[in-house]
Amino acid sequence: DLGASSPNYMPSSASLFPVKTSNGGFIGNVRAVNYSLNQQFQYTIREEKGRVQTKNFWTHINKKGEVTKCYEVKLGKACKPIRESYINGLEDMRLCKIGGDYIGLAVSFEYGKHNHPSICVCKYEQDDDMNYIISSVLPTDYEDDKVQKNWAPFVEGNALRAVYSHHPLTIVEIDKKTGHTTMVLKREMKEMAEMAEMDLSSIRGSSSPIRLP
């Protein structure tokens, strides 16, 4: 239940962290959208404005799978969109935790340097009521003249990195304070013996990677 303030929104996707206490459960970001898609990928928008909109909700889920807390993540005063768009909100949020800070990568039509989908770095901070807000939204700049979606973020030491492409495998590093992004690895599958025969060119998606032992 997203509350009376968001009756036209339905949960779409989540980026959650396990709670490492005896109570267990998960906390994190749940994306909600004001539309649905049919099998022909036609949109039905559930608001009069006719705009595609995303809201993000900070959510607590107990180990029984029950939602125990849920509130909308508001934007801080410093978050000022560059342009208006018929697609509103920070889409496909994927969270990482660096030290004690939650940092997210999201897709935006409003904050990028160009008028198309862009990847932005979002910093989560707690307000005076101890609720999380997004205090800053910074556009990244790696090949930002092209449409950018579905980066898969992960943490390496204290660095925020992301899988930009699976084929060729391309890793970028993102400056959390500026959004400046640099490529740190680009490798063809044929260069990696254990993956030389694989074709990952059709792989898409932005779920965060999991480190295996």
PDB file of C-alpha atoms in Angstrom:
ATOM      1  CA  ASP A   1       0.000   0.000   0.000  1.00  0.00           C
ATOM      2  CA  LEU A   2       1.627   3.255  -1.161  1.00  0.00           C
ATOM      3  CA  GLY A   3      -0.791   5.434   0.772  1.00  0.00           C
ATOM      4  CA  ALA A   4      -3.647   7.793  -0.030  1.00  0.00           C
ATOM      5  CA  SER A   5      -1.307  10.320  -1.666  1.00  0.00           C
ATOM      6  CA  SER A   6      -0.416   7.884  -4.484  1.00  0.00           C
ATOM      7  CA  PRO A   7      -3.620   5.987  -5.373  1.00  0.00           C
ATOM      8  CA  ASN A   8      -2.725   5.632  -9.061  1.00  0.00           C
ATOM      9  CA  TYR A   9       0.726   4.149  -8.499  1.00  0.00           C
ATOM     10  CA  MET A  10       1.727   0.497  -8.444  1.00  0.00           C
ATOM     11  CA  PRO A  11       5.060  -1.045  -7.358  1.00  0.00           C
ATOM     12  CA  SER A  12       7.289  -1.795 -10.322  1.00  0.00           C
ATOM     13  CA  SER A  13      10.783  -2.788  -9.164  1.00  0.00           C
ATOM     14  CA  ALA A  14      12.910  -2.752  -6.033  1.00  0.00           C
ATOM     15  CA  SER A  15      16.506  -2.347  -4.900  1.00  0.00           C
ATOM     16  CA  LEU A  16      16.795  -3.755  -1.376  1.00  0.00           C
ATOM     17  CA  PHE A  17      19.409  -4.574   1.249  1.00  0.00           C
ATOM     18  CA  PRO A  18      19.159  -7.341   3.858  1.00  0.00           C
ATOM     19  CA  VAL A  19      18.825  -6.113   7.449  1.00  0.00           C
ATOM     20  CA  LYS A  20      21.691  -7.675   9.385  1.00  0.00           C
ATOM     21  CA  THR A  21      19.988  -7.878  12.769  1.00  0.00           C
ATOM     22  CA  SER A  22      18.016 -10.546  14.594  1.00  0.00           C
ATOM     23  CA  ASN A  23      14.828  -9.034  13.167  1.00  0.00           C
ATOM     24  CA  GLY A  24      15.979  -9.678   9.608  1.00  0.00           C
ATOM     25  CA  GLY A  25      14.056  -8.449   6.602  1.00  0.00           C
ATOM     26  CA  PHE A  26      14.997  -5.874   3.968  1.00  0.00           C
ATOM     27  CA  ILE A  27      15.175  -2.107   3.514  1.00  0.00           C
ATOM     28  CA  GLY A  28      15.618  -0.021   0.393  1.00  0.00           C
ATOM     29  CA  ASN A  29      14.004   1.654  -2.565  1.00  0.00           C
ATOM     30  CA  VAL A  30      10.811   0.539  -4.297  1.00  0.00           C
ATOM     31  CA  ARG A  31       9.899   2.182  -7.573  1.00  0.00           C
ATOM     32  CA  ALA A  32       6.235   2.822  -8.308  1.00  0.00           C
ATOM     33  CA  VAL A  33       4.721   3.928 -11.613  1.00  0.00           C
ATOM     34  CA  ASN A  34       1.419   5.450 -12.729  1.00  0.00           C
ATOM     35  CA  TYR A  35       0.984   3.227 -15.780  1.00  0.00           C
ATOM     36  CA  SER A  36       0.635  -0.348 -16.938  1.00  0.00           C
ATOM     37  CA  LEU A  37       1.728  -2.090 -20.136  1.00  0.00           C
ATOM     38  CA  ASN A  38      -0.169  -4.700 -22.096  1.00  0.00           C
ATOM     39  CA  GLN A  39       1.345  -7.486 -24.176  1.00  0.00           C
ATOM     40  CA  GLN A  40       1.643  -5.132 -27.142  1.00  0.00           C
ATOM     41  CA  PHE A  41       3.660  -2.682 -24.970  1.00  0.00           C
ATOM     42  CA  GLN A  42       0.871  -0.117 -25.075  1.00  0.00           C
ATOM     43  CA  TYR A  43       0.699   2.245 -22.095  1.00  0.00           C
ATOM     44  CA  THR A  44      -2.349   2.849 -19.932  1.00  0.00           C
ATOM     45  CA  ILE A  45      -1.683   5.919 -17.791  1.00  0.00           C
ATOM     46  CA  ARG A  46      -3.753   6.212 -14.618  1.00  0.00           C
ATOM     47  CA  GLU A  47      -3.672   9.996 -14.214  1.00  0.00           C
ATOM     48  CA  GLU A  48      -5.351  12.848 -16.037  1.00  0.00           C
ATOM     49  CA  LYS A  49      -2.095  14.651 -16.821  1.00  0.00           C
ATOM     50  CA  GLY A  50      -1.188  11.912 -19.300  1.00  0.00           C
ATOM     51  CA  ARG A  51       2.455  11.875 -18.247  1.00  0.00           C
ATOM     52  CA  VAL A  52       4.525   8.794 -17.485  1.00  0.00           C
ATOM     53  CA  GLN A  53       5.582   9.225 -13.867  1.00  0.00           C
ATOM     54  CA  THR A  54       7.776   7.415 -11.363  1.00  0.00           C
ATOM     55  CA  LYS A  55       7.819   7.808  -7.599  1.00  0.00           C
ATOM     56  CA  ASN A  56      10.324   6.165  -5.274  1.00  0.00           C
ATOM     57  CA  PHE A  57       9.466   4.831  -1.823  1.00  0.00           C
ATOM     58  CA  TRP A  58      11.759   3.930   1.068  1.00  0.00           C
ATOM     59  CA  THR A  59      10.454   0.615   2.296  1.00  0.00           C
ATOM     60  CA  HIS A  60      10.993  -1.699   5.259  1.00  0.00           C
ATOM     61  CA  ILE A  61      10.010  -5.353   4.824  1.00  0.00           C
ATOM     62  CA  ASN A  62      10.148  -7.837   7.696  1.00  0.00           C
ATOM     63  CA  LYS A  63      11.355 -11.422   7.383  1.00  0.00           C
ATOM     64  CA  LYS A  64       7.752 -12.552   6.834  1.00  0.00           C
ATOM     65  CA  GLY A  65       7.609 -10.426   3.696  1.00  0.00           C
ATOM     66  CA  GLU A  66       5.293  -7.830   5.264  1.00  0.00           C
ATOM     67  CA  VAL A  67       5.778  -4.112   4.616  1.00  0.00           C
ATOM     68  CA  THR A  68       6.254  -2.441   8.006  1.00  0.00           C
ATOM     69  CA  LYS A  69       7.145   1.064   6.795  1.00  0.00           C
ATOM     70  CA  CYS A  70       6.807   2.849   3.469  1.00  0.00           C
ATOM     71  CA  TYR A  71       7.080   6.524   2.565  1.00  0.00           C
ATOM     72  CA  GLU A  72       7.803   8.509  -0.572  1.00  0.00           C
ATOM     73  CA  VAL A  73      11.409   9.575  -1.067  1.00  0.00           C
ATOM     74  CA  LYS A  74      11.185  13.315  -1.715  1.00  0.00           C
ATOM     75  CA  LEU A  75      13.699  15.395  -3.633  1.00  0.00           C
ATOM     76  CA  GLY A  76      15.818  17.887  -1.715  1.00  0.00           C
ATOM     77  CA  LYS A  77      15.839  21.605  -2.515  1.00  0.00           C
ATOM     78  CA  ALA A  78      19.118  21.277  -4.422  1.00  0.00           C
ATOM     79  CA  CYS A  79      17.546  18.871  -6.966  1.00  0.00           C
ATOM     80  CA  LYS A  80      16.520  21.089  -9.857  1.00  0.00           C
ATOM     81  CA  PRO A  81      15.677  19.483 -13.221  1.00  0.00           C
ATOM     82  CA  ILE A  82      17.386  20.867 -16.314  1.00  0.00           C
ATOM     83  CA  ARG A  83      14.238  20.523 -18.450  1.00  0.00           C
ATOM     84  CA  GLU A  84      10.578  19.552 -18.398  1.00  0.00           C
ATOM     85  CA  SER A  85       9.605  16.195 -19.843  1.00  0.00           C
ATOM     86  CA  TYR A  86       6.491  14.119 -20.437  1.00  0.00           C
ATOM     87  CA  ILE A  87       8.375  11.339 -18.587  1.00  0.00           C
ATOM     88  CA  ASN A  88       8.875  12.402 -14.977  1.00  0.00           C
ATOM     89  CA  GLY A  89      10.784  10.967 -12.045  1.00  0.00           C
ATOM     90  CA  LEU A  90      13.923   8.952 -11.386  1.00  0.00           C
ATOM     91  CA  GLU A  91      13.404   5.567 -13.036  1.00  0.00           C
ATOM     92  CA  ASP A  92      14.956   2.151 -12.393  1.00  0.00           C
ATOM     93  CA  MET A  93      16.786   3.191  -9.222  1.00  0.00           C
ATOM     94  CA  ARG A  94      19.595   0.811  -8.249  1.00  0.00           C
ATOM     95  CA  LEU A  95      21.202   1.352  -4.855  1.00  0.00           C
ATOM     96  CA  CYS A  96      24.698   0.740  -3.543  1.00  0.00           C
ATOM     97  CA  LYS A  97      26.016   1.374  -0.047  1.00  0.00           C
ATOM     98  CA  ILE A  98      29.423   3.010   0.266  1.00  0.00           C
ATOM     99  CA  GLY A  99      30.461   3.347   3.876  1.00  0.00           C
ATOM    100  CA  GLY A 100      27.274   4.495   5.548  1.00  0.00           C
ATOM    101  CA  ASP A 101      25.905   6.270   2.470  1.00  0.00           C
ATOM    102  CA  TYR A 102      23.260   5.054   0.064  1.00  0.00           C
ATOM    103  CA  ILE A 103      24.025   6.025  -3.531  1.00  0.00           C
ATOM    104  CA  GLY A 104      21.722   5.210  -6.435  1.00  0.00           C
ATOM    105  CA  LEU A 105      21.927   5.157 -10.207  1.00  0.00           C
ATOM    106  CA  ALA A 106      18.707   6.133 -11.954  1.00  0.00           C
ATOM    107  CA  VAL A 107      17.463   6.885 -15.455  1.00  0.00           C
ATOM    108  CA  SER A 108      16.172  10.416 -16.024  1.00  0.00           C
ATOM    109  CA  PHE A 109      14.776  12.473 -18.895  1.00  0.00           C
ATOM    110  CA  GLU A 110      14.896  15.628 -16.770  1.00  0.00           C
ATOM    111  CA  TYR A 111      18.416  15.834 -15.324  1.00  0.00           C
ATOM    112  CA  GLY A 112      20.715  14.677 -18.141  1.00  0.00           C
ATOM    113  CA  LYS A 113      22.742  17.069 -20.275  1.00  0.00           C
ATOM    114  CA  HIS A 114      20.842  15.927 -23.378  1.00  0.00           C
ATOM    115  CA  ASN A 115      17.133  15.510 -24.070  1.00  0.00           C
ATOM    116  CA  HIS A 116      17.029  11.725 -23.875  1.00  0.00           C
ATOM    117  CA  PRO A 117      17.312   9.045 -21.164  1.00  0.00           C
ATOM    118  CA  SER A 118      20.454   9.586 -19.096  1.00  0.00           C
ATOM    119  CA  ILE A 119      22.074   7.908 -16.087  1.00  0.00           C
ATOM    120  CA  CYS A 120      22.222  10.057 -12.958  1.00  0.00           C
ATOM    121  CA  VAL A 121      23.899   9.609  -9.571  1.00  0.00           C
ATOM    122  CA  CYS A 122      21.500  10.093  -6.657  1.00  0.00           C
ATOM    123  CA  LYS A 123      22.602  10.604  -3.065  1.00  0.00           C
ATOM    124  CA  TYR A 124      20.259   9.540  -0.252  1.00  0.00           C
ATOM    125  CA  GLU A 125      20.378  11.390   3.051  1.00  0.00           C
ATOM    126  CA  GLN A 126      18.150  11.492   6.114  1.00  0.00           C
ATOM    127  CA  ASP A 127      16.190  14.638   6.920  1.00  0.00           C
ATOM    128  CA  ASP A 128      15.332  16.028  10.362  1.00  0.00           C
ATOM    129  CA  ASP A 129      12.613  13.380  10.739  1.00  0.00           C
ATOM    130  CA  MET A 130      15.137  10.628   9.900  1.00  0.00           C
ATOM    131  CA  ASN A 131      13.352   9.909   6.623  1.00  0.00           C
ATOM    132  CA  TYR A 132      15.449   9.407   3.511  1.00  0.00           C
ATOM    133  CA  ILE A 133      15.393  12.051   0.811  1.00  0.00           C
ATOM    134  CA  ILE A 134      17.379  12.350  -2.409  1.00  0.00           C
ATOM    135  CA  SER A 135      19.661  15.289  -1.673  1.00  0.00           C
ATOM    136  CA  SER A 136      21.410  15.513  -5.046  1.00  0.00           C
ATOM    137  CA  VAL A 137      20.948  14.287  -8.620  1.00  0.00           C
ATOM    138  CA  LEU A 138      24.026  14.510 -10.866  1.00  0.00           C
ATOM    139  CA  PRO A 139      24.167  13.485 -14.540  1.00  0.00           C
ATOM    140  CA  THR A 140      26.955  11.150 -15.589  1.00  0.00           C
ATOM    141  CA  ASP A 141      28.964  12.027 -18.684  1.00  0.00           C
ATOM    142  CA  TYR A 142      30.229   8.769 -20.219  1.00  0.00           C
ATOM    143  CA  GLU A 143      28.967   8.764 -23.840  1.00  0.00           C
ATOM    144  CA  ASP A 144      26.156  10.990 -22.622  1.00  0.00           C
ATOM    145  CA  ASP A 145      25.354  12.091 -26.166  1.00  0.00           C
ATOM    146  CA  LYS A 146      23.739   8.641 -26.562  1.00  0.00           C
ATOM    147  CA  VAL A 147      20.698   7.197 -24.809  1.00  0.00           C
ATOM    148  CA  GLN A 148      21.864   5.603 -21.555  1.00  0.00           C
ATOM    149  CA  LYS A 149      19.964   3.031 -19.519  1.00  0.00           C
ATOM    150  CA  ASN A 150      20.511  -0.118 -17.482  1.00  0.00           C
ATOM    151  CA  TRP A 151      23.932   0.384 -15.946  1.00  0.00           C
ATOM    152  CA  ALA A 152      24.545  -2.229 -13.246  1.00  0.00           C
ATOM    153  CA  PRO A 153      26.210  -0.537 -10.246  1.00  0.00           C
ATOM    154  CA  PHE A 154      28.558  -2.129  -7.729  1.00  0.00           C
ATOM    155  CA  VAL A 155      31.129  -1.033  -5.148  1.00  0.00           C
ATOM    156  CA  GLU A 156      34.853  -1.719  -5.435  1.00  0.00           C
ATOM    157  CA  GLY A 157      36.567  -0.543  -2.252  1.00  0.00           C
ATOM    158  CA  ASN A 158      35.226   2.985  -1.843  1.00  0.00           C
ATOM    159  CA  ALA A 159      34.666   3.454  -5.569  1.00  0.00           C
ATOM    160  CA  LEU A 160      31.292   3.443  -7.300  1.00  0.00           C
ATOM    161  CA  ARG A 161      31.509   1.414 -10.486  1.00  0.00           C
ATOM    162  CA  ALA A 162      29.002   0.019 -12.978  1.00  0.00           C
ATOM    163  CA  VAL A 163      28.787  -2.560 -15.723  1.00  0.00           C
ATOM    164  CA  TYR A 164      28.137  -0.385 -18.752  1.00  0.00           C
ATOM    165  CA  SER A 165      28.076  -3.250 -21.251  1.00  0.00           C
ATOM    166  CA  HIS A 166      28.284  -7.030 -21.043  1.00  0.00           C
ATOM    167  CA  HIS A 167      29.606  -7.505 -24.590  1.00  0.00           C
ATOM    168  CA  PRO A 168      32.243  -6.225 -24.786  1.00  0.00           C
ATOM    169  CA  LEU A 169      32.567  -6.209 -21.015  1.00  0.00           C
ATOM    170  CA  THR A 170      32.850  -2.518 -20.144  1.00  0.00           C
ATOM    171  CA  ILE A 171      33.258  -1.180 -16.605  1.00  0.00           C
ATOM    172  CA  VAL A 172      33.006   2.508 -15.713  1.00  0.00           C
ATOM    173  CA  GLU A 173      33.864   4.365 -12.514  1.00  0.00           C
ATOM    174  CA  ILE A 174      31.635   7.230 -11.373  1.00  0.00           C
ATOM    175  CA  ASP A 175      32.652  10.167  -9.229  1.00  0.00           C
ATOM    176  CA  LYS A 176      29.942  10.388  -6.574  1.00  0.00           C
ATOM    177  CA  LYS A 177      30.476  14.126  -6.070  1.00  0.00           C
ATOM    178  CA  THR A 178      30.492  15.279  -9.697  1.00  0.00           C
ATOM    179  CA  GLY A 179      29.007  12.498 -11.842  1.00  0.00           C
ATOM    180  CA  HIS A 180      32.172  12.436 -13.974  1.00  0.00           C
ATOM    181  CA  THR A 181      32.539   8.950 -15.393  1.00  0.00           C
ATOM    182  CA  THR A 182      35.585   7.170 -16.790  1.00  0.00           C
ATOM    183  CA  MET A 183      36.016   3.788 -18.413  1.00  0.00           C
ATOM    184  CA  VAL A 184      38.298   1.559 -16.344  1.00  0.00           C
ATOM    185  CA  LEU A 185      37.982  -1.697 -18.307  1.00  0.00           C
ATOM    186  CA  LYS A 186      36.892  -2.778 -21.768  1.00  0.00           C
ATOM    187  CA  ARG A 187      37.486  -6.343 -22.817  1.00  0.00           C
ATOM    188  CA  GLU A 188      36.187  -8.578 -25.570  1.00  0.00           C
ATOM    189  CA  MET A 189      34.908 -12.001 -24.563  1.00  0.00           C
ATOM    190  CA  LYS A 190      37.481 -13.682 -26.779  1.00  0.00           C
ATOM    191  CA  GLU A 191      40.200 -12.200 -24.552  1.00  0.00           C
ATOM    192  CA  MET A 192      38.894 -14.142 -21.525  1.00  0.00           C
ATOM    193  CA  ALA A 193      39.576 -17.859 -21.862  1.00  0.00           C
ATOM    194  CA  GLU A 194      36.712 -18.999 -19.641  1.00  0.00           C
ATOM    195  CA  MET A 195      34.198 -16.902 -21.623  1.00  0.00           C
ATOM    196  CA  ALA A 196      35.672 -16.922 -25.110  1.00  0.00           C
ATOM    197  CA  GLU A 197      32.779 -18.858 -26.643  1.00  0.00           C
ATOM    198  CA  MET A 198      30.017 -16.803 -25.021  1.00  0.00           C
ATOM    199  CA  ASP A 199      27.918 -14.251 -26.845  1.00  0.00           C
ATOM    200  CA  LEU A 200      26.461 -11.815 -24.314  1.00  0.00           C
ATOM    201  CA  SER A 201      25.505  -9.142 -26.832  1.00  0.00           C
ATOM    202  CA  SER A 202      21.785  -9.666 -26.148  1.00  0.00           C
ATOM    203  CA  ILE A 203      22.120  -9.409 -22.352  1.00  0.00           C
ATOM    204  CA  ARG A 204      20.295  -6.416 -20.888  1.00  0.00           C
ATOM    205  CA  GLY A 205      19.204  -5.300 -17.438  1.00  0.00           C
ATOM    206  CA  SER A 206      20.497  -3.369 -14.487  1.00  0.00           C
ATOM    207  CA  SER A 207      20.419  -5.682 -11.482  1.00  0.00           C
ATOM    208  CA  SER A 208      23.461  -5.100  -9.326  1.00  0.00           C
ATOM    209  CA  PRO A 209      26.186  -7.764  -9.660  1.00  0.00           C
ATOM    210  CA  ILE A 210      26.847 -10.215  -6.827  1.00  0.00           C
ATOM    211  CA  ARG A 211      30.428 -11.042  -5.864  1.00  0.00           C
ATOM    212  CA  LEU A 212      30.996 -14.805  -5.840  1.00  0.00           C
ATOM    213  CA  PRO A 213      33.656 -16.515  -3.699  1.00  0.00           C
TER     214      PRO A 213
END
